[in-house]
């Protein structure tokens, strides 16, 4: 009997191990998330993520960027915009152990070193570096190429890039100008720069720009190739890019590369989300033009603008500043897989978001009345697992961006 019970116990243990194996391979949790306050004295808010993927209340730290925040003008209301003060995705980003944040009110970009011991400990590297444009709203960085690129949405708009090293960011290069006819601060969200991001292999810098049909401004996706790296001067980003205006898109907003594919998942504030492809054209000249592979309207949206892809479900999660929910969409055909209603937590809507492990982290800056919060949702169970309100700090409806440290 005794032996038998040991054997059956062993069998049960093996069976459990077998069942648990996919779990062992499940993607790792992040270590911390970062957002900018975009207040007059701009600062980065760091929130450490525990081993279980959740936040511990009271552990947030604010670190000044040395630059200033500024809000765009809400074109409908005719007053400072917020939440979504910058009309952008990714106003803060990470490459390796460095964090980069834009300063929309002082036309600079700041670089920090993230402490390896404590991810909430940020040390400014050098001084904030001037961007040759106005109202910088989005930043991308490539660890492989040691390049940082900033997109600006003001009266002088476009993309400028630079090299970075442990000593900081070098002088930014000449602006790749976008003729969006804006002011500083810009009147949006239509007709502004949305999101700068690198391709998965870090060989291309993409930028989405929103159209404004009432002003005859056509939105586009710009693609600038990264030049070869040579030992003396390193990689640089080409001044000449390629623009696509995929038929069926109007107000291109936050985007994401799709892991293991050259396709992109884009949000479009005018209808929902789309998968873009550049693989279905054979002629050389057109081979880099993107077209819509599939798209879906998100019913009941106010504006679908931000996206993150979950490594656990290999699906896109999109947010809307005016509707408090996550909408899960397919990376193949942009079909809607799930609508996760979060209205019970009282937030007005969600903006920037990131995914790691089986969790999705989404920022609600609040609206001046409701406090800011980060909502954590399981991509697998489609349930809210934490709602962390951020009160008593200088961080509120102007806040924007989210970067995640792995
Ligand atoms: C946009 O273009 C149309 C057709 O060319 C023209 O009639 C209209 O006045 C233009 N609108 C603006 C705001 O420039
Ligand atoms: C802020 O959001 C809450 C929750 O959606 C809403 O009840 C309130 O009216 C909003 N306040 C403002 C100033 O928009």
Short mmCIF file of C-alpha atoms and ligand atoms in Angstrom, two decimals:
data_model
loop_
_atom_site.label_atom_id
_atom_site.label_comp_id
_atom_site.label_asym_id
_atom_site.label_seq_id
_atom_site.Cartn_x
_atom_site.Cartn_y
_atom_site.Cartn_z
CA UNK A 1 0.00 0.00 0.00
CA UNK A 2 2.68 2.35 1.06
CA UNK A 3 4.70 1.80 -2.12
CA UNK A 4 1.64 2.06 -4.27
CA UNK A 5 0.69 5.38 -2.78
CA UNK A 6 4.18 6.72 -3.44
CA UNK A 7 3.93 5.58 -7.05
CA UNK A 8 0.54 7.15 -7.53
CA UNK A 9 1.83 10.33 -5.93
CA UNK A 10 4.75 10.32 -8.36
CA UNK A 11 2.40 9.79 -11.26
CA UNK A 12 0.20 12.62 -10.13
CA UNK A 13 3.24 14.85 -9.71
CA UNK A 14 4.42 13.97 -13.23
CA UNK A 15 1.00 14.61 -14.65
CA UNK A 16 0.89 17.98 -12.97
CA UNK A 17 4.33 18.80 -14.27
CA UNK A 18 3.24 17.91 -17.78
CA UNK A 19 0.18 20.06 -17.45
CA UNK A 20 2.23 22.85 -15.97
CA UNK A 21 4.88 22.78 -18.69
CA UNK A 22 3.29 25.38 -20.97
CA UNK A 23 3.13 27.61 -17.92
CA UNK A 24 6.92 27.26 -17.42
CA UNK A 25 7.42 28.58 -20.94
CA UNK A 26 5.02 31.45 -20.39
CA UNK A 27 6.51 34.85 -21.15
CA UNK A 28 8.37 36.64 -18.37
CA UNK A 29 6.89 39.43 -16.32
CA UNK A 30 8.24 42.97 -16.59
CA UNK A 31 10.26 44.69 -13.86
CA UNK A 32 8.75 48.20 -13.96
CA UNK A 33 6.67 50.61 -16.01
CA UNK A 34 7.40 54.31 -16.67
CA UNK A 35 5.18 57.21 -17.72
CA UNK A 36 5.78 60.97 -18.03
CA UNK A 37 3.79 63.48 -15.96
CA UNK A 38 4.03 66.10 -18.76
CA UNK A 39 3.58 68.77 -16.07
CA UNK A 40 5.44 72.10 -16.19
CA UNK A 41 8.35 70.39 -14.43
CA UNK A 42 8.20 67.21 -16.44
CA UNK A 43 8.97 64.00 -14.55
CA UNK A 44 9.04 60.25 -15.09
CA UNK A 45 6.85 58.15 -12.82
CA UNK A 46 8.32 54.69 -12.19
CA UNK A 47 6.21 51.87 -10.80
CA UNK A 48 8.03 48.63 -9.91
CA UNK A 49 6.33 45.36 -10.88
CA UNK A 50 6.44 42.56 -8.31
CA UNK A 51 7.31 38.93 -9.15
CA UNK A 52 3.58 38.20 -9.51
CA UNK A 53 3.25 40.93 -12.13
CA UNK A 54 1.38 43.33 -9.85
CA UNK A 55 2.27 46.66 -8.26
CA UNK A 56 2.81 47.28 -4.59
CA UNK A 57 0.96 50.45 -3.57
CA UNK A 58 3.22 53.24 -2.31
CA UNK A 59 6.30 52.30 -4.34
CA UNK A 60 5.98 54.88 -7.16
CA UNK A 61 8.85 57.32 -7.63
CA UNK A 62 8.90 60.57 -9.65
CA UNK A 63 12.17 61.73 -11.22
CA UNK A 64 12.39 65.11 -12.96
CA UNK A 65 13.51 65.07 -16.60
CA UNK A 66 15.07 68.56 -16.49
CA UNK A 67 12.61 69.67 -19.18
CA UNK A 68 9.06 70.98 -19.41
CA UNK A 69 5.76 69.42 -20.31
CA UNK A 70 3.06 71.06 -22.42
CA UNK A 71 -0.41 70.07 -23.58
CA UNK A 72 -1.85 70.24 -27.07
CA UNK A 73 -5.11 72.03 -27.76
CA UNK A 74 -8.26 69.97 -28.01
CA UNK A 75 -9.67 70.99 -31.40
CA UNK A 76 -13.27 70.33 -30.41
CA UNK A 77 -13.22 71.99 -26.99
CA UNK A 78 -10.73 74.74 -27.88
CA UNK A 79 -8.86 74.30 -24.57
CA UNK A 80 -5.81 72.37 -23.35
CA UNK A 81 -6.12 68.68 -24.18
CA UNK A 82 -6.02 66.04 -21.45
CA UNK A 83 -6.30 63.16 -20.98
CA UNK A 84 -4.23 62.47 -24.12
CA UNK A 85 -2.44 65.80 -23.82
CA UNK A 86 0.09 64.89 -26.56
CA UNK A 87 -2.07 62.99 -29.10
CA UNK A 88 0.69 60.36 -29.20
CA UNK A 89 1.86 56.88 -28.25
CA UNK A 90 5.28 56.31 -26.67
CA UNK A 91 6.36 59.64 -25.16
CA UNK A 92 8.79 57.53 -23.13
CA UNK A 93 10.75 54.47 -24.27
CA UNK A 94 13.48 52.05 -23.20
CA UNK A 95 16.54 50.64 -24.97
CA UNK A 96 18.71 48.31 -22.90
CA UNK A 97 19.08 49.95 -19.51
CA UNK A 98 18.41 53.47 -20.75
CA UNK A 99 15.14 55.36 -20.68
CA UNK A 100 14.27 58.26 -22.99
CA UNK A 101 11.52 60.82 -22.41
CA UNK A 102 10.32 63.79 -24.47
CA UNK A 103 9.85 67.28 -23.03
CA UNK A 104 7.07 68.80 -25.21
CA UNK A 105 7.29 72.25 -23.59
CA UNK A 106 11.05 72.72 -23.88
CA UNK A 107 11.69 70.93 -27.21
CA UNK A 108 14.17 68.49 -25.70
CA UNK A 109 14.63 64.78 -25.04
CA UNK A 110 16.06 63.41 -21.77
CA UNK A 111 18.07 60.22 -21.30
CA UNK A 112 18.27 58.28 -18.03
CA UNK A 113 20.24 55.27 -16.81
CA UNK A 114 18.04 52.74 -15.00
CA UNK A 115 19.65 51.24 -11.90
CA UNK A 116 20.10 47.47 -12.23
CA UNK A 117 19.41 47.04 -8.52
CA UNK A 118 16.31 49.23 -8.33
CA UNK A 119 14.38 49.94 -11.55
CA UNK A 120 12.68 52.97 -9.97
CA UNK A 121 16.09 54.67 -9.54
CA UNK A 122 16.68 56.81 -12.64
CA UNK A 123 19.80 58.90 -13.17
CA UNK A 124 19.74 61.64 -15.79
CA UNK A 125 22.60 61.12 -18.29
CA UNK A 126 23.92 64.48 -19.46
CA UNK A 127 21.47 67.33 -20.01
CA UNK A 128 18.24 67.17 -22.01
CA UNK A 129 19.21 67.51 -25.69
CA UNK A 130 17.53 70.03 -28.03
CA UNK A 131 15.28 68.63 -30.76
CA UNK A 132 15.29 70.75 -33.99
CA UNK A 133 11.48 70.93 -33.94
CA UNK A 134 8.63 71.93 -31.67
CA UNK A 135 6.37 69.95 -29.37
CA UNK A 136 8.17 66.56 -29.29
CA UNK A 137 5.59 63.89 -28.43
CA UNK A 138 6.99 60.45 -29.25
CA UNK A 139 10.36 58.74 -28.96
CA UNK A 140 11.85 55.43 -30.15
CA UNK A 141 15.26 53.98 -29.36
CA UNK A 142 17.31 51.12 -30.83
CA UNK A 143 19.74 49.34 -28.52
CA UNK A 144 21.30 47.47 -31.45
CA UNK A 145 22.04 50.67 -33.42
CA UNK A 146 22.44 53.02 -30.42
CA UNK A 147 19.99 55.40 -32.07
CA UNK A 148 17.20 57.50 -30.65
CA UNK A 149 14.51 59.18 -32.82
CA UNK A 150 11.99 61.82 -31.73
CA UNK A 151 8.75 62.80 -33.49
CA UNK A 152 7.47 66.36 -33.05
CA UNK A 153 3.98 67.72 -33.73
CA UNK A 154 4.25 71.54 -33.45
CA UNK A 155 4.79 74.44 -35.85
CA UNK A 156 8.07 72.74 -36.82
CA UNK A 157 7.17 69.06 -37.16
CA UNK A 158 8.96 65.89 -38.21
CA UNK A 159 11.44 63.28 -37.04
CA UNK A 160 14.99 63.82 -35.85
CA UNK A 161 17.44 61.16 -34.70
CA UNK A 162 20.77 60.90 -32.92
CA UNK A 163 23.27 58.43 -31.57
CA UNK A 164 23.46 57.73 -27.87
CA UNK A 165 26.10 56.18 -25.65
CA UNK A 166 26.77 55.86 -21.92
CA UNK A 167 27.73 59.56 -22.09
CA UNK A 168 24.29 60.60 -23.31
CA UNK A 169 22.55 61.65 -26.52
CA UNK A 170 24.63 63.40 -29.20
CA UNK A 171 23.40 66.42 -31.16
CA UNK A 172 20.16 65.57 -32.96
CA UNK A 173 20.38 65.37 -36.77
CA UNK A 174 18.50 67.44 -39.39
CA UNK A 175 14.74 67.24 -39.17
CA UNK A 176 12.88 65.01 -41.60
CA UNK A 177 10.13 67.61 -42.06
CA UNK A 178 6.41 66.77 -42.04
CA UNK A 179 4.25 69.49 -43.58
CA UNK A 180 1.31 69.13 -41.23
CA UNK A 181 0.58 72.86 -41.00
CA UNK A 182 0.41 72.86 -37.20
CA UNK A 183 0.94 75.44 -34.47
CA UNK A 184 2.78 75.16 -31.14
CA UNK A 185 1.08 73.74 -29.22
CA UNK A 186 -0.73 71.85 -31.98
CA UNK A 187 -4.50 71.68 -32.31
CA UNK A 188 -5.45 68.02 -32.42
CA UNK A 189 -5.82 65.19 -32.29
CA UNK A 190 -6.27 65.22 -36.10
CA UNK A 191 -3.34 66.36 -38.22
CA UNK A 192 -0.62 65.57 -35.66
CA UNK A 193 2.32 63.16 -35.37
CA UNK A 194 1.30 59.96 -33.56
CA UNK A 195 4.03 57.42 -32.98
CA UNK A 196 7.70 56.81 -33.83
CA UNK A 197 8.87 53.18 -33.55
CA UNK A 198 11.56 50.87 -34.92
CA UNK A 199 10.85 47.77 -36.99
CA UNK A 200 11.38 44.48 -35.17
CA UNK A 201 14.86 44.07 -36.72
CA UNK A 202 15.57 47.75 -35.92
CA UNK A 203 16.45 48.45 -39.59
CA UNK A 204 13.61 50.94 -40.20
CA UNK A 205 12.20 53.90 -38.29
CA UNK A 206 8.43 54.17 -38.74
CA UNK A 207 6.27 57.18 -37.96
CA UNK A 208 2.49 57.41 -38.08
CA UNK A 209 0.91 60.79 -38.84
CA UNK A 210 -2.82 61.49 -38.53
CA UNK A 211 -4.73 62.96 -41.41
CA UNK A 212 -7.21 65.79 -41.04
CA UNK A 213 -9.68 65.49 -43.94
CA UNK A 214 -11.41 68.80 -43.08
CA UNK A 215 -8.08 70.56 -43.67
CA UNK A 216 -7.16 68.46 -46.70
CA UNK A 217 -4.31 66.86 -44.78
CA UNK A 218 -3.66 63.23 -45.65
CA UNK A 219 -2.33 60.93 -42.97
CA UNK A 220 0.58 58.59 -43.66
CA UNK A 221 3.05 56.02 -42.40
CA UNK A 222 6.64 57.16 -42.99
CA UNK A 223 9.49 54.65 -43.17
CA UNK A 224 13.14 55.74 -42.92
CA UNK A 225 15.83 53.09 -43.40
CA UNK A 226 18.67 52.80 -40.90
CA UNK A 227 22.01 53.03 -42.71
CA UNK A 228 24.73 50.43 -42.24
CA UNK A 229 26.75 50.64 -39.11
CA UNK A 230 30.44 51.36 -39.62
CA UNK A 231 32.99 51.18 -36.85
CA UNK A 232 33.87 54.86 -36.88
CA UNK A 233 30.56 56.60 -36.90
CA UNK A 234 27.96 53.90 -36.22
CA UNK A 235 24.51 53.60 -37.73
CA UNK A 236 22.43 56.55 -38.86
CA UNK A 237 18.91 57.06 -40.13
CA UNK A 238 18.39 58.03 -43.76
CA UNK A 239 16.99 61.51 -44.42
CA UNK A 240 14.94 60.06 -47.27
CA UNK A 241 11.94 58.02 -46.40
CA UNK A 242 9.02 56.33 -48.03
CA UNK A 243 5.45 57.31 -47.31
CA UNK A 244 2.39 55.09 -47.49
CA UNK A 245 -1.21 56.12 -47.14
CA UNK A 246 -2.88 52.72 -46.96
CA UNK A 247 -6.33 52.93 -48.56
CA UNK A 248 -8.96 52.81 -45.85
CA UNK A 249 -6.85 54.53 -43.17
CA UNK A 250 -7.37 58.17 -42.21
CA UNK A 251 -6.18 58.96 -38.68
CA UNK A 252 -3.26 56.57 -38.07
CA UNK A 253 -2.37 56.53 -34.39
CA UNK A 254 -0.45 54.14 -32.08
CA UNK A 255 1.09 51.10 -33.73
CA UNK A 256 3.10 47.99 -33.07
CA UNK A 257 5.37 45.71 -34.99
CA UNK A 258 3.99 42.16 -35.09
CA UNK A 259 6.59 39.73 -33.71
CA UNK A 260 7.83 37.26 -36.32
CA UNK A 261 6.33 39.20 -39.23
CA UNK A 262 6.97 42.33 -41.30
CA UNK A 263 3.35 43.36 -40.84
CA UNK A 264 2.30 46.19 -38.56
CA UNK A 265 -0.73 46.51 -36.33
CA UNK A 266 -2.03 50.10 -36.44
CA UNK A 267 -4.87 51.85 -34.70
CA UNK A 268 -6.90 54.43 -36.60
CA UNK A 269 -8.88 56.88 -34.47
CA UNK A 270 -11.49 57.16 -37.22
CA UNK A 271 -12.61 53.51 -37.03
CA UNK A 272 -10.54 51.00 -35.00
CA UNK A 273 -7.59 48.79 -35.93
CA UNK A 274 -5.85 47.35 -38.99
CA UNK A 275 -3.07 45.00 -40.01
CA UNK A 276 -0.79 46.60 -42.59
CA UNK A 277 1.44 44.60 -44.91
CA UNK A 278 4.17 45.49 -47.35
CA UNK A 279 4.60 41.96 -48.62
CA UNK A 280 1.92 41.76 -51.27
CA UNK A 281 3.48 43.97 -53.92
CA UNK A 282 6.11 42.43 -56.13
CA UNK A 283 7.52 45.42 -58.04
CA UNK A 284 10.64 46.85 -56.46
CA UNK A 285 9.50 50.46 -56.26
CA UNK A 286 6.31 49.64 -54.47
CA UNK A 287 7.76 46.92 -52.28
CA UNK A 288 7.96 49.19 -49.26
CA UNK A 289 4.52 50.75 -49.61
CA UNK A 290 2.15 49.45 -46.98
CA UNK A 291 -1.42 48.48 -47.67
CA UNK A 292 -4.27 47.30 -45.48
CA UNK A 293 -4.30 43.51 -45.18
CA UNK A 294 -7.35 43.56 -42.92
CA UNK A 295 -9.21 46.03 -40.75
CA UNK A 296 -12.03 46.11 -38.24
CA UNK A 297 -14.25 48.87 -36.96
CA UNK A 298 -14.54 48.98 -33.18
CA UNK A 299 -18.21 49.55 -32.41
CA UNK A 300 -18.99 52.18 -29.81
CA UNK A 301 -15.53 53.74 -29.96
CA UNK A 302 -14.79 57.39 -29.37
CA UNK A 303 -11.27 56.97 -30.83
CA UNK A 304 -9.12 53.83 -30.90
CA UNK A 305 -5.57 55.13 -30.52
CA UNK A 306 -3.11 52.92 -28.60
CA UNK A 307 -2.01 49.32 -28.98
CA UNK A 308 0.16 46.69 -27.31
CA UNK A 309 0.67 43.08 -28.35
CA UNK A 310 0.53 40.45 -25.61
CA UNK A 311 3.28 37.80 -25.80
CA UNK A 312 0.92 35.44 -23.93
CA UNK A 313 -2.00 35.54 -26.36
CA UNK A 314 -0.28 36.89 -29.49
CA UNK A 315 -3.12 39.33 -29.95
CA UNK A 316 -3.37 43.12 -29.97
CA UNK A 317 -5.04 45.04 -27.16
CA UNK A 318 -6.27 48.52 -28.11
CA UNK A 319 -7.48 51.40 -25.93
CA UNK A 320 -9.70 54.44 -26.29
CA UNK A 321 -9.39 57.60 -24.18
CA UNK A 322 -13.17 57.97 -24.12
CA UNK A 323 -14.26 54.37 -23.40
CA UNK A 324 -12.91 52.42 -20.43
CA UNK A 325 -12.22 49.01 -21.94
CA UNK A 326 -9.60 46.90 -23.68
CA UNK A 327 -10.50 45.53 -27.10
CA UNK A 328 -8.57 42.43 -28.13
CA UNK A 329 -7.93 42.07 -31.88
CA UNK A 330 -6.38 39.42 -34.13
CA UNK A 331 -2.89 39.99 -35.56
CA UNK A 332 -3.95 38.07 -38.68
CA UNK A 333 -7.20 39.69 -39.76
CA UNK A 334 -7.80 42.45 -37.17
CA UNK A 335 -11.02 40.73 -36.13
CA UNK A 336 -12.29 41.55 -32.66
CA UNK A 337 -11.75 38.64 -30.28
CA UNK A 338 -12.92 40.14 -27.00
CA UNK A 339 -14.18 43.38 -25.50
CA UNK A 340 -13.07 43.69 -21.88
CA UNK A 341 -15.35 46.19 -20.15
CA UNK A 342 -13.53 47.96 -17.32
CA UNK A 343 -16.15 50.63 -16.61
CA UNK A 344 -16.76 49.30 -13.09
CA UNK A 345 -13.45 50.84 -11.93
CA UNK A 346 -14.73 54.36 -12.64
CA UNK A 347 -11.96 55.59 -14.97
CA UNK A 348 -13.05 57.63 -18.02
CA UNK A 349 -10.86 55.72 -20.54
CA UNK A 350 -7.35 54.44 -21.26
CA UNK A 351 -4.36 55.66 -23.27
CA UNK A 352 -0.82 54.22 -23.51
CA UNK A 353 -0.40 50.56 -22.60
CA UNK A 354 2.21 47.80 -22.54
CA UNK A 355 2.09 44.02 -22.20
CA UNK A 356 4.42 41.53 -20.49
CA UNK A 357 3.96 38.05 -19.10
CA UNK A 358 0.24 37.33 -19.29
CA UNK A 359 -0.63 40.88 -18.20
CA UNK A 360 -1.53 44.16 -19.89
CA UNK A 361 -0.83 47.48 -18.12
CA UNK A 362 -2.87 50.50 -19.25
CA UNK A 363 -2.75 54.14 -18.15
CA UNK A 364 -5.78 56.24 -17.35
CA UNK A 365 -4.52 59.76 -16.68
CA UNK A 366 -7.94 60.54 -15.19
CA UNK A 367 -9.61 63.76 -16.27
CA UNK A 368 -8.82 66.15 -13.45
CA UNK A 369 -11.82 64.89 -11.49
CA UNK A 370 -11.13 61.17 -11.45
CA UNK A 371 -7.58 60.36 -10.26
CA UNK A 372 -5.02 58.77 -12.58
CA UNK A 373 -4.68 54.99 -12.40
CA UNK A 374 -2.98 52.04 -13.99
CA UNK A 375 -5.26 49.10 -14.72
CA UNK A 376 -3.72 45.63 -14.94
CA UNK A 377 -5.67 43.09 -16.96
CA UNK A 378 -4.92 39.42 -17.62
CA UNK A 379 -4.64 38.88 -21.36
CA UNK A 380 -5.53 35.24 -20.74
CA UNK A 381 -8.53 35.43 -18.39
CA UNK A 382 -9.61 38.84 -19.81
CA UNK A 383 -10.20 40.07 -16.25
CA UNK A 384 -8.96 43.12 -14.36
CA UNK A 385 -6.44 41.92 -11.75
CA UNK A 386 -5.39 45.28 -10.30
CA UNK A 387 -6.50 48.92 -10.42
CA UNK A 388 -3.83 51.13 -8.86
CA UNK A 389 -4.88 54.72 -8.30
CA UNK A 390 -2.04 57.24 -8.20
CA UNK A 391 -2.96 59.97 -5.76
CA UNK A 392 -0.97 62.56 -3.83
CA UNK A 393 1.70 63.06 -6.52
CA UNK A 394 2.11 65.66 -9.26
CA UNK A 395 0.85 63.29 -11.94
CA UNK A 396 -2.59 63.56 -13.51
CA UNK A 397 -4.56 64.26 -16.63
CA UNK A 398 -1.55 65.53 -18.63
CA UNK A 399 0.32 62.25 -18.11
CA UNK A 400 1.23 60.25 -21.19
CA UNK A 401 3.34 57.37 -22.47
CA UNK A 402 4.28 54.01 -21.07
CA UNK A 403 7.55 52.10 -21.29
CA UNK A 404 8.11 48.69 -19.73
CA UNK A 405 11.42 47.31 -18.47
CA UNK A 406 11.85 43.55 -18.99
C1 LIG B 1 -9.94 71.01 -49.73
O1 LIG B 1 -9.91 70.66 -51.09
C2 LIG B 1 -11.15 70.88 -51.78
C3 LIG B 1 -11.02 70.33 -53.18
O2 LIG B 1 -9.80 70.67 -53.74
C4 LIG B 1 -11.49 72.37 -51.74
O3 LIG B 1 -12.72 72.59 -52.35
C5 LIG B 1 -11.55 72.85 -50.28
O4 LIG B 1 -11.73 74.24 -50.23
C6 LIG B 1 -10.26 72.49 -49.54
N1 LIG B 1 -10.44 72.78 -48.12
C7 LIG B 1 -9.51 73.39 -47.40
C8 LIG B 1 -9.85 73.60 -45.95
O5 LIG B 1 -8.42 73.74 -47.83
C1 LIG B 2 -14.32 62.41 -15.53
O1 LIG B 2 -14.65 61.05 -15.69
C2 LIG B 2 -15.72 60.62 -14.87
C3 LIG B 2 -15.85 59.13 -15.07
O2 LIG B 2 -16.07 58.79 -16.40
C4 LIG B 2 -16.97 61.40 -15.24
O3 LIG B 2 -18.01 61.01 -14.39
C5 LIG B 2 -16.71 62.89 -15.09
O4 LIG B 2 -17.83 63.63 -15.57
C6 LIG B 2 -15.50 63.32 -15.89
N1 LIG B 2 -15.15 64.68 -15.59
C7 LIG B 2 -14.78 65.55 -16.53
C8 LIG B 2 -14.37 66.89 -16.03
O5 LIG B 2 -14.76 65.26 -17.71
#
